CSV table of C-alpha atoms in Angstrom, one decimal:
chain,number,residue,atom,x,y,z
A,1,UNK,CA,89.8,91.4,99.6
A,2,UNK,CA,86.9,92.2,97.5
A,3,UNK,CA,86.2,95.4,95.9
A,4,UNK,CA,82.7,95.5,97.3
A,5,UNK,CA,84.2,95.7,100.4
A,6,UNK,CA,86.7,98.4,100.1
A,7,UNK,CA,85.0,102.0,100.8
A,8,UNK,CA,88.3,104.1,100.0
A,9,UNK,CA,91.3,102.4,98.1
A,10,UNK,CA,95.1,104.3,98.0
A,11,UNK,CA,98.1,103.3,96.3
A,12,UNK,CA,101.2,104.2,96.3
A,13,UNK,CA,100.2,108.0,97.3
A,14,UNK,CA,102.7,110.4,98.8
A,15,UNK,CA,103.1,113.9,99.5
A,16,UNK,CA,105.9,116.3,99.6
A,17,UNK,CA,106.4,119.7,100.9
A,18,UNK,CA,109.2,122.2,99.1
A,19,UNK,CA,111.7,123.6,100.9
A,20,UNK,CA,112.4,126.8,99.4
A,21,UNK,CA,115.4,129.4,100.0
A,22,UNK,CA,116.2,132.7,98.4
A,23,UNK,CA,115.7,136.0,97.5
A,24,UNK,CA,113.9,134.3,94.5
A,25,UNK,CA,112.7,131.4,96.4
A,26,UNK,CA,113.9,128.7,94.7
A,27,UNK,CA,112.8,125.0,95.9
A,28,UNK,CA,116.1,123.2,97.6
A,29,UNK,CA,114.7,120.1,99.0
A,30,UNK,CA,111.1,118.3,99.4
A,31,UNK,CA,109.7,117.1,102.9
A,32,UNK,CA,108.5,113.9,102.2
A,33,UNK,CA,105.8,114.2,104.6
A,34,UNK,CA,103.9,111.0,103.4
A,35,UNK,CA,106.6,108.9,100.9
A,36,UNK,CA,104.4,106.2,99.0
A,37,UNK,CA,102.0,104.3,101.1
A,38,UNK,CA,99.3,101.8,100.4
A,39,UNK,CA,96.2,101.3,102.5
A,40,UNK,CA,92.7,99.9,101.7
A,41,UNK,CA,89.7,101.0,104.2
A,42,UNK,CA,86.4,98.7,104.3
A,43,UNK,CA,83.3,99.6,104.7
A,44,UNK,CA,82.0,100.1,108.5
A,45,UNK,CA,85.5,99.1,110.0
A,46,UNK,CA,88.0,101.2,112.1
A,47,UNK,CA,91.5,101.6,110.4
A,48,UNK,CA,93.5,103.2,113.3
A,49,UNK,CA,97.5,104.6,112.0
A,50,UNK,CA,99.9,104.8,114.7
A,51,UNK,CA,102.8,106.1,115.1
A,52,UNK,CA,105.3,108.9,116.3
A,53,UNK,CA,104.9,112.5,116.2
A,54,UNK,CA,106.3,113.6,112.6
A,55,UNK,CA,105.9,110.7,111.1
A,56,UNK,CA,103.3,112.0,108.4
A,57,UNK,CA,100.1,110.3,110.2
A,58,UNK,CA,98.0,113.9,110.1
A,59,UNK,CA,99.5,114.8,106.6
A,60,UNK,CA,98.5,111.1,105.3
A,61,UNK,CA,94.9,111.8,106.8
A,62,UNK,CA,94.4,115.2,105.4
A,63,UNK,CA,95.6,114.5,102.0
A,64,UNK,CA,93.5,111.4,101.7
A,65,UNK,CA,90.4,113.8,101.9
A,66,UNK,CA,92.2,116.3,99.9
A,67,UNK,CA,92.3,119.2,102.2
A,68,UNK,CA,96.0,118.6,100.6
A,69,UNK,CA,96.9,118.3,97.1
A,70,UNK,CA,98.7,115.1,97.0
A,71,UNK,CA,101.4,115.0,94.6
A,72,UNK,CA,101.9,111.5,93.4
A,73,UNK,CA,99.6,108.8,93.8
A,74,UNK,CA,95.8,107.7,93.7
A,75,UNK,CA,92.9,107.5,96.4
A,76,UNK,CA,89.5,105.8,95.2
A,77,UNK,CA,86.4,106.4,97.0
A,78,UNK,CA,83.4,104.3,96.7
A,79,UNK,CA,80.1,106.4,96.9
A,80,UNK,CA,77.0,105.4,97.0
A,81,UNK,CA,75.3,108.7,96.9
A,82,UNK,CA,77.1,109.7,94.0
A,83,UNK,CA,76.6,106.8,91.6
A,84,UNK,CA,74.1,106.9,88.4
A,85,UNK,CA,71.3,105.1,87.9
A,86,UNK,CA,72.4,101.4,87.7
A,87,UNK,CA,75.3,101.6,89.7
A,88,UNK,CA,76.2,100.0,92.7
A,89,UNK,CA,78.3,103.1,93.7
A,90,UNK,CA,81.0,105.4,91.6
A,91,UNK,CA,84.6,104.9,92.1
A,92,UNK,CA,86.0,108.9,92.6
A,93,UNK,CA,89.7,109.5,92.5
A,94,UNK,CA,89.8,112.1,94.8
A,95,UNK,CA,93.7,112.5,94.1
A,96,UNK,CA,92.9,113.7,90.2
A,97,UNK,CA,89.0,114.9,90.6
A,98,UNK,CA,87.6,118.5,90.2
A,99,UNK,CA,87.5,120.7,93.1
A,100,UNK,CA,83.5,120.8,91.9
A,101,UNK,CA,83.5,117.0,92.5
A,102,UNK,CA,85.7,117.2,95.6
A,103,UNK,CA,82.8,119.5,96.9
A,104,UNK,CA,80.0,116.9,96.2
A,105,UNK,CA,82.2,114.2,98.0
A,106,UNK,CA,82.3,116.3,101.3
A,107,UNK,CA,79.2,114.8,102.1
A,108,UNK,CA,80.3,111.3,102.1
A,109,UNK,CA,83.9,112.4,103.4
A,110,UNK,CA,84.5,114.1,107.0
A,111,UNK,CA,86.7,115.0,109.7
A,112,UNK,CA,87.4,115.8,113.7
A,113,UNK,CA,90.1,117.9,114.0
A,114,UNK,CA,92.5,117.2,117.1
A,115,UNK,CA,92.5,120.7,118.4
A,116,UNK,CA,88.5,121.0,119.5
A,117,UNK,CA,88.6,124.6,120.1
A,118,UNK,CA,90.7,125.7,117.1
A,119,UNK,CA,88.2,124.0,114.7
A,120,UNK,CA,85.4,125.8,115.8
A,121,UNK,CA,84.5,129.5,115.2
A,122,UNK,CA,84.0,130.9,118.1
A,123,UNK,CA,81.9,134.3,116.9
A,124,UNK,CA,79.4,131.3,116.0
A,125,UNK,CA,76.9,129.7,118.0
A,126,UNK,CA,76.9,125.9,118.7
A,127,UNK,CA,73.7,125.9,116.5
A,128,UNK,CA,75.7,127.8,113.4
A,129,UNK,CA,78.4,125.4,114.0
A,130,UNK,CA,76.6,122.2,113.6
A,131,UNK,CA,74.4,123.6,110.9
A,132,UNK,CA,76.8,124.8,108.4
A,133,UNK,CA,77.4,121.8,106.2
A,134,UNK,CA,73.3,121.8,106.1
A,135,UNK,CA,73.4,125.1,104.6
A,136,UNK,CA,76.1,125.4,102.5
A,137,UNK,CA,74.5,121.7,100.9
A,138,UNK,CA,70.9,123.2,101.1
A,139,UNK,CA,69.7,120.4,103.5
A,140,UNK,CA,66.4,121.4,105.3
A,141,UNK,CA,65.5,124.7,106.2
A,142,UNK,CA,63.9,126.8,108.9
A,143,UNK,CA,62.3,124.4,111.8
A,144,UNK,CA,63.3,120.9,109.6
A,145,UNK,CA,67.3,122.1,109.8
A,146,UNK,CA,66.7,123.4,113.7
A,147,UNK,CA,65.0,119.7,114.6
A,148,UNK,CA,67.9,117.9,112.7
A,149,UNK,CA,70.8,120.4,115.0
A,150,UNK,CA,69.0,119.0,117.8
A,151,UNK,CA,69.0,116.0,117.2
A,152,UNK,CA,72.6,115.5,116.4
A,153,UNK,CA,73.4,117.3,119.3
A,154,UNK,CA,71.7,114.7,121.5
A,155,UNK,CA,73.2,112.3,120.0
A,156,UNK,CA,76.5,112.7,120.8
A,157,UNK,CA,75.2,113.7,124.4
A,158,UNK,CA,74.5,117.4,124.2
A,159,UNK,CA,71.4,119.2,125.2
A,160,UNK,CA,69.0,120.6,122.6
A,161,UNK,CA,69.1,123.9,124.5
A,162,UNK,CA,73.2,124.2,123.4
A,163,UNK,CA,72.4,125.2,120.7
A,164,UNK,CA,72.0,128.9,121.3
A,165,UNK,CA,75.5,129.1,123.4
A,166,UNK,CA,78.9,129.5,121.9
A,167,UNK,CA,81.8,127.1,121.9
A,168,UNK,CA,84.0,128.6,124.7
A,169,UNK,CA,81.4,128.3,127.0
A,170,UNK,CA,81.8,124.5,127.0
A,171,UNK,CA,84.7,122.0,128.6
A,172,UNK,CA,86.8,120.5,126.3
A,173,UNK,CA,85.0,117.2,125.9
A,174,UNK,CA,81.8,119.5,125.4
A,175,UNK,CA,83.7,120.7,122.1
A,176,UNK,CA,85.1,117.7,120.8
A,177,UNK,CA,81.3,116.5,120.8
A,178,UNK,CA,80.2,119.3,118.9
A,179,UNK,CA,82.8,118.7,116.4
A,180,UNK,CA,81.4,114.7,116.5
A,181,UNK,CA,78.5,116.5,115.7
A,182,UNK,CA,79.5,119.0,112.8
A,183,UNK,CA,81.2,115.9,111.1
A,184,UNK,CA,77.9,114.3,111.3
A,185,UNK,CA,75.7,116.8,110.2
A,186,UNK,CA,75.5,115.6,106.5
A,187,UNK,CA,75.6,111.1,107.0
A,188,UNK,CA,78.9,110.4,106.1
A,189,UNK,CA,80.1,107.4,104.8
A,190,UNK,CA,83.8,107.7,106.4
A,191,UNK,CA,85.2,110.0,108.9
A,192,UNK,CA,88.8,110.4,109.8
A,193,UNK,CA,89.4,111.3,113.2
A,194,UNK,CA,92.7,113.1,113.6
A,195,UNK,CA,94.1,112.4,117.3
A,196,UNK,CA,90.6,113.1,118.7
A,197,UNK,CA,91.0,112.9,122.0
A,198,UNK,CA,94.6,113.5,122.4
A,199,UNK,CA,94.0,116.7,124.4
A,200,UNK,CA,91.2,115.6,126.5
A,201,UNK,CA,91.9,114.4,130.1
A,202,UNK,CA,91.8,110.5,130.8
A,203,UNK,CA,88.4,109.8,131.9
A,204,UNK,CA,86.8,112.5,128.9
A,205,UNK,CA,88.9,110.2,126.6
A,206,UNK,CA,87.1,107.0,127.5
A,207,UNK,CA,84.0,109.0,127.2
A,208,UNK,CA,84.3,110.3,123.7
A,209,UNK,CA,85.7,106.5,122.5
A,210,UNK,CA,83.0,105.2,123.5
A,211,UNK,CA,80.5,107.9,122.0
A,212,UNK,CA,82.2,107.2,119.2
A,213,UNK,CA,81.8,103.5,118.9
A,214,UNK,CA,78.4,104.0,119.5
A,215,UNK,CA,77.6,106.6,116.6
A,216,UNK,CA,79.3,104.1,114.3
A,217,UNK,CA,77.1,101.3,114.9
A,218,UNK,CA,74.1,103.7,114.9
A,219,UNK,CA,74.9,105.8,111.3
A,220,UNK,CA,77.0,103.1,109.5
A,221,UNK,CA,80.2,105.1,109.7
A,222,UNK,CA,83.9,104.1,108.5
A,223,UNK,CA,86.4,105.7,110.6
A,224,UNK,CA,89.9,106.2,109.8
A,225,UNK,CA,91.6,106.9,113.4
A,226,UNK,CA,94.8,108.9,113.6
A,227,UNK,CA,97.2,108.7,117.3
A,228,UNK,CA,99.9,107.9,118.8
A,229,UNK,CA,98.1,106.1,121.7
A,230,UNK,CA,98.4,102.5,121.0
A,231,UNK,CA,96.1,101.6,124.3
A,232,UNK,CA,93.3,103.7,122.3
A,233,UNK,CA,93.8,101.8,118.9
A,234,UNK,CA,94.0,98.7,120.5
A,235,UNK,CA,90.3,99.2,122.3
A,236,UNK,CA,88.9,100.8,118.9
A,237,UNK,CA,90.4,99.6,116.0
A,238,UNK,CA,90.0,96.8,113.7
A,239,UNK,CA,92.9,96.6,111.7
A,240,UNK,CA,96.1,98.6,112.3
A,241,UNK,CA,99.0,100.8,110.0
A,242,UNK,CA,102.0,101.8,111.5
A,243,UNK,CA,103.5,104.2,110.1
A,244,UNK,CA,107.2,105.8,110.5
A,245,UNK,CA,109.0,108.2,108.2
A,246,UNK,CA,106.4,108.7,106.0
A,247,UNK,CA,106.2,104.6,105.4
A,248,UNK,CA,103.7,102.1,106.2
A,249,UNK,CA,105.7,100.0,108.3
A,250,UNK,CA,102.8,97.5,108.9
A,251,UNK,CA,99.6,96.8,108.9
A,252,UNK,CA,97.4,93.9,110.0
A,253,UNK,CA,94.2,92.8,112.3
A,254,UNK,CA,94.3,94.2,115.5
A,255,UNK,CA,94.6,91.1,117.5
A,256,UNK,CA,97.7,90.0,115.1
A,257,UNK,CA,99.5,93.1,115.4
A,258,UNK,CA,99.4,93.3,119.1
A,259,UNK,CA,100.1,90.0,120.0
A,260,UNK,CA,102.4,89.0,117.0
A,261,UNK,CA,104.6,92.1,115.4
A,262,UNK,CA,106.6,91.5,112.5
A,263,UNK,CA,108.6,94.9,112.0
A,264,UNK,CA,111.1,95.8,115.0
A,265,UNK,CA,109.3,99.2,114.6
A,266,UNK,CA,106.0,98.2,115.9
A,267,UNK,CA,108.0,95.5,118.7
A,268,UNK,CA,109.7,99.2,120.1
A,269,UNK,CA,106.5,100.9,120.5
A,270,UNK,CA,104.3,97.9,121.7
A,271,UNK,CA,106.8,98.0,124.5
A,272,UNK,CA,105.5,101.2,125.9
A,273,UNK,CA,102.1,100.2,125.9
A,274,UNK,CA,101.3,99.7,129.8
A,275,UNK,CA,100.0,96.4,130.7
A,276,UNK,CA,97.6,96.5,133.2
A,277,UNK,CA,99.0,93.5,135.3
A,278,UNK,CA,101.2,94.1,138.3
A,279,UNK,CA,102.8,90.9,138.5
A,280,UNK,CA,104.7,92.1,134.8
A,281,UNK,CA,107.2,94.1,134.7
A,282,UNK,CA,107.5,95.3,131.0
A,283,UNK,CA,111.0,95.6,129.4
A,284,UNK,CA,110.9,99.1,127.2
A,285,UNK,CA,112.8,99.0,124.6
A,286,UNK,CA,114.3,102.2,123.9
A,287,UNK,CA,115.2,103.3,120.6
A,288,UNK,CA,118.8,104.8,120.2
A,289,UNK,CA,119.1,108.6,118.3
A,290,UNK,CA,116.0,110.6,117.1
A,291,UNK,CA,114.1,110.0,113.6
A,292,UNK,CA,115.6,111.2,111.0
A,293,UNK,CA,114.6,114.2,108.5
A,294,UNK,CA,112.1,113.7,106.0
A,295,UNK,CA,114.1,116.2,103.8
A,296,UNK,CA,117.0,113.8,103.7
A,297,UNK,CA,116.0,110.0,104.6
A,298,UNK,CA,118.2,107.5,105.3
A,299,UNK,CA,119.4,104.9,102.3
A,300,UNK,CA,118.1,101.6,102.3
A,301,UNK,CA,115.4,101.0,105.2
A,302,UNK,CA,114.2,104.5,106.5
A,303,UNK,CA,113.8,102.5,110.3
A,304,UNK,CA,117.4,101.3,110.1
A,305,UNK,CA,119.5,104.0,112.2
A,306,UNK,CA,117.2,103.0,115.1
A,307,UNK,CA,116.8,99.2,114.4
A,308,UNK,CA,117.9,96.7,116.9
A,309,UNK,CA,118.6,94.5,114.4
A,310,UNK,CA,119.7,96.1,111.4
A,311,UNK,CA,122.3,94.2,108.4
A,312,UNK,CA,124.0,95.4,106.1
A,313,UNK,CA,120.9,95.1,103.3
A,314,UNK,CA,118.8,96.9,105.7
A,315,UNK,CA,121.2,100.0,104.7
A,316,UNK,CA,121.6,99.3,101.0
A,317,UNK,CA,118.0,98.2,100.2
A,318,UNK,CA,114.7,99.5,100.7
A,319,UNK,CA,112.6,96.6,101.6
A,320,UNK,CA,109.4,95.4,99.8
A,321,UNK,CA,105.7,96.5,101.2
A,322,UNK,CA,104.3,92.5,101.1
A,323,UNK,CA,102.0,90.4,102.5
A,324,UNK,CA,102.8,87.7,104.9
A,325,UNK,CA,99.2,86.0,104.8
A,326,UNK,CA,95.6,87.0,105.9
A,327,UNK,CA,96.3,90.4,104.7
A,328,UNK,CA,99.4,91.3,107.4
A,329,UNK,CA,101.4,93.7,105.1
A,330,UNK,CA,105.1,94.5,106.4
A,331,UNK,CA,108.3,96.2,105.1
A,332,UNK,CA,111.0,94.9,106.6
A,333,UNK,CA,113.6,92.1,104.5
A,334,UNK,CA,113.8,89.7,107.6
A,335,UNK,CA,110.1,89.9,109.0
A,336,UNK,CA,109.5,86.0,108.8
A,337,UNK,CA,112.6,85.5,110.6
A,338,UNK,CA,113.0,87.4,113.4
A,339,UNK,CA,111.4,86.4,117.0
A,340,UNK,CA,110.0,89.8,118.4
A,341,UNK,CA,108.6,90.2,121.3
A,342,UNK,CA,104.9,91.1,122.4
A,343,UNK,CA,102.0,92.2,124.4
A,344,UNK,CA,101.7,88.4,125.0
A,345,UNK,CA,105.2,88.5,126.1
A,346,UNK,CA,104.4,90.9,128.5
A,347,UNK,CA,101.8,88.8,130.3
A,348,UNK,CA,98.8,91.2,128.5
């Protein structure tokens, strides 16, 4: 893959959590919320990470933008905006940078929280919402920041007018767009969506997909889509990371990860995905005990305790992150062997 390509580069970046105990607090254990994971993000594409809830998706997604201190690891970020004259753009590591420069890159770097009533003050007015990156960045002023708050709420299908009301007066898919267009505010170059729609009703889901899709054609954006909904990242995404345990399990093109899995982990939860096809009947394959603790992970493969196919080096060794070809990256020690069933399988 070529480095032109790549907007936001990580390598092996992880991020633990102390577990402290005492009178004098002392640190016991570490959660090893995200547990040294590689990903590469191009420019203009969605990367969409999947995976159970616990599994260190959020935590991944927040430290990548360092609203969390990671603490091993590196992120590089490609921006344009900040590069000197005669560069192409300026490779940031956001892990290592200065809070000063970590301010500068939250112009090119957003983010839609999950929750969207939580992530909006609600003794503010739409119109403070949306304008507060403009201010605190000095963009515009007066009428020239009031015309740009319009127009960003109509384009993620708000009325100018909605501006002067306050967030609880809107439905939840009303807020979630006002976040869309917060995150917006300032043109930025990537966006990670944290489980955006998970608490929106059905037919408000499909809605704020597809305003979502749109926007990224229209401003250019890189998304980096975090949920749990596998039917979403299917429709959205171009490439897919599973993660489990704090691991990339896998990752690969959309179409090849659907329709041919390598890592029993992402066979289990294609299984639940519903195929729209009544003359299927889909198999579920149900995974035996509950994921273990990040404090104390399993030896050898962290997926092993559940795996239907598990040997005895799946519980001695930790299995190599490689690439199979075309850029399908799994960890699992018998991946070109095993035969695992699909969405194809399932008549999808």
């Amino acid at each position: 893959m070529s480095s032109d390509e790549i907007l936001l580069e990580v390598r092996h970046l992880k991020k633990y959590f102390p577990v402290r105990k005492g009178i004098l607090q002392r640190v016991v254990a570490q959660v090893k919320a995200v547990d040294d994971i590689d990903l590469d993000i191009k420019r203009g594409e969605t990367l969409g990470l999947v995976g159970e809830s616990g599994c260190g998706k959020t935590t991944a997604g927040r430290t990548l933008i360092r609203l969390y201190d990671p603490t091993e690891g590196e992120i590089i970020f490609r921006s344009q905006r900040l590069a000197k004259p005669g560069e192409a753009c300026r490779e940031i590591n956001i892990a290592k940078t200065s809070y000063a420069e970590i301010k500068a890159l939250r112009r090119d770097i957003q983010i839609i929280f999950q929750d969207p009533f939580s992530s909006l003050d609600p003794r503010m007015t739409v119109g403070a919402v949306v304008g507060e990156p403009l201010r605190v960045f000095g963009v515009g002023r007066g009428t020239e920041r009031e015309d740009r708050i319009r127009g960003l709420l109509v384009a993620v299908g708000l009325k100018p007018d909605h501006m002067r009301r306050y967030p609880h007066e809107f439905s939840g898919g009303q807020r979630q767009r006002i976040g869309i267009a917060r995150a917006l505010a300032l043109n930025p170059k990537l966006i990670v969506a944290d489980e955006p729609v998970s608490s929106l009703d059905v037919s408000i889901q499909a809605q704020v997909i597809n305003l979502l899709e749109d926007l990224q054609k229209e401003f250019g954006l890189t998304y980096l889509f975090i949920t749990h909904n596998l039917s979403i990242v299917k429709h959205i995404s171009n490439r897919v990371a599973v993660m489990y345990l704090g691991k990339i399990m896998e990752l690969a093109e959309t179409e090849t990860l659907f329709f041919n899995p390598k890592h029993p982990y992402t066979e289990a939860l294609m299984s639940a995905v519903p195929v729209p096809n009544p003359d299927y009947r889909v198999e579920q394959i149900l995974l035996e005990g509950d994921v273990p603790s990040p404090i104390n992970p399993p030896s050898g493969c962290p997926f092993h305790p559940r795996c239907l196919y598990v040997k005895d080096r799946c519980r001695e060794e930790i299995p190599e992150y490689r690439d199979l070809g075309s850029e399908h990256f799994v960890r699992c020690h018998f991946a070109d062997s095993l035969n695992l069933r699909s969405l194809r399988t399932h008549g999808a």
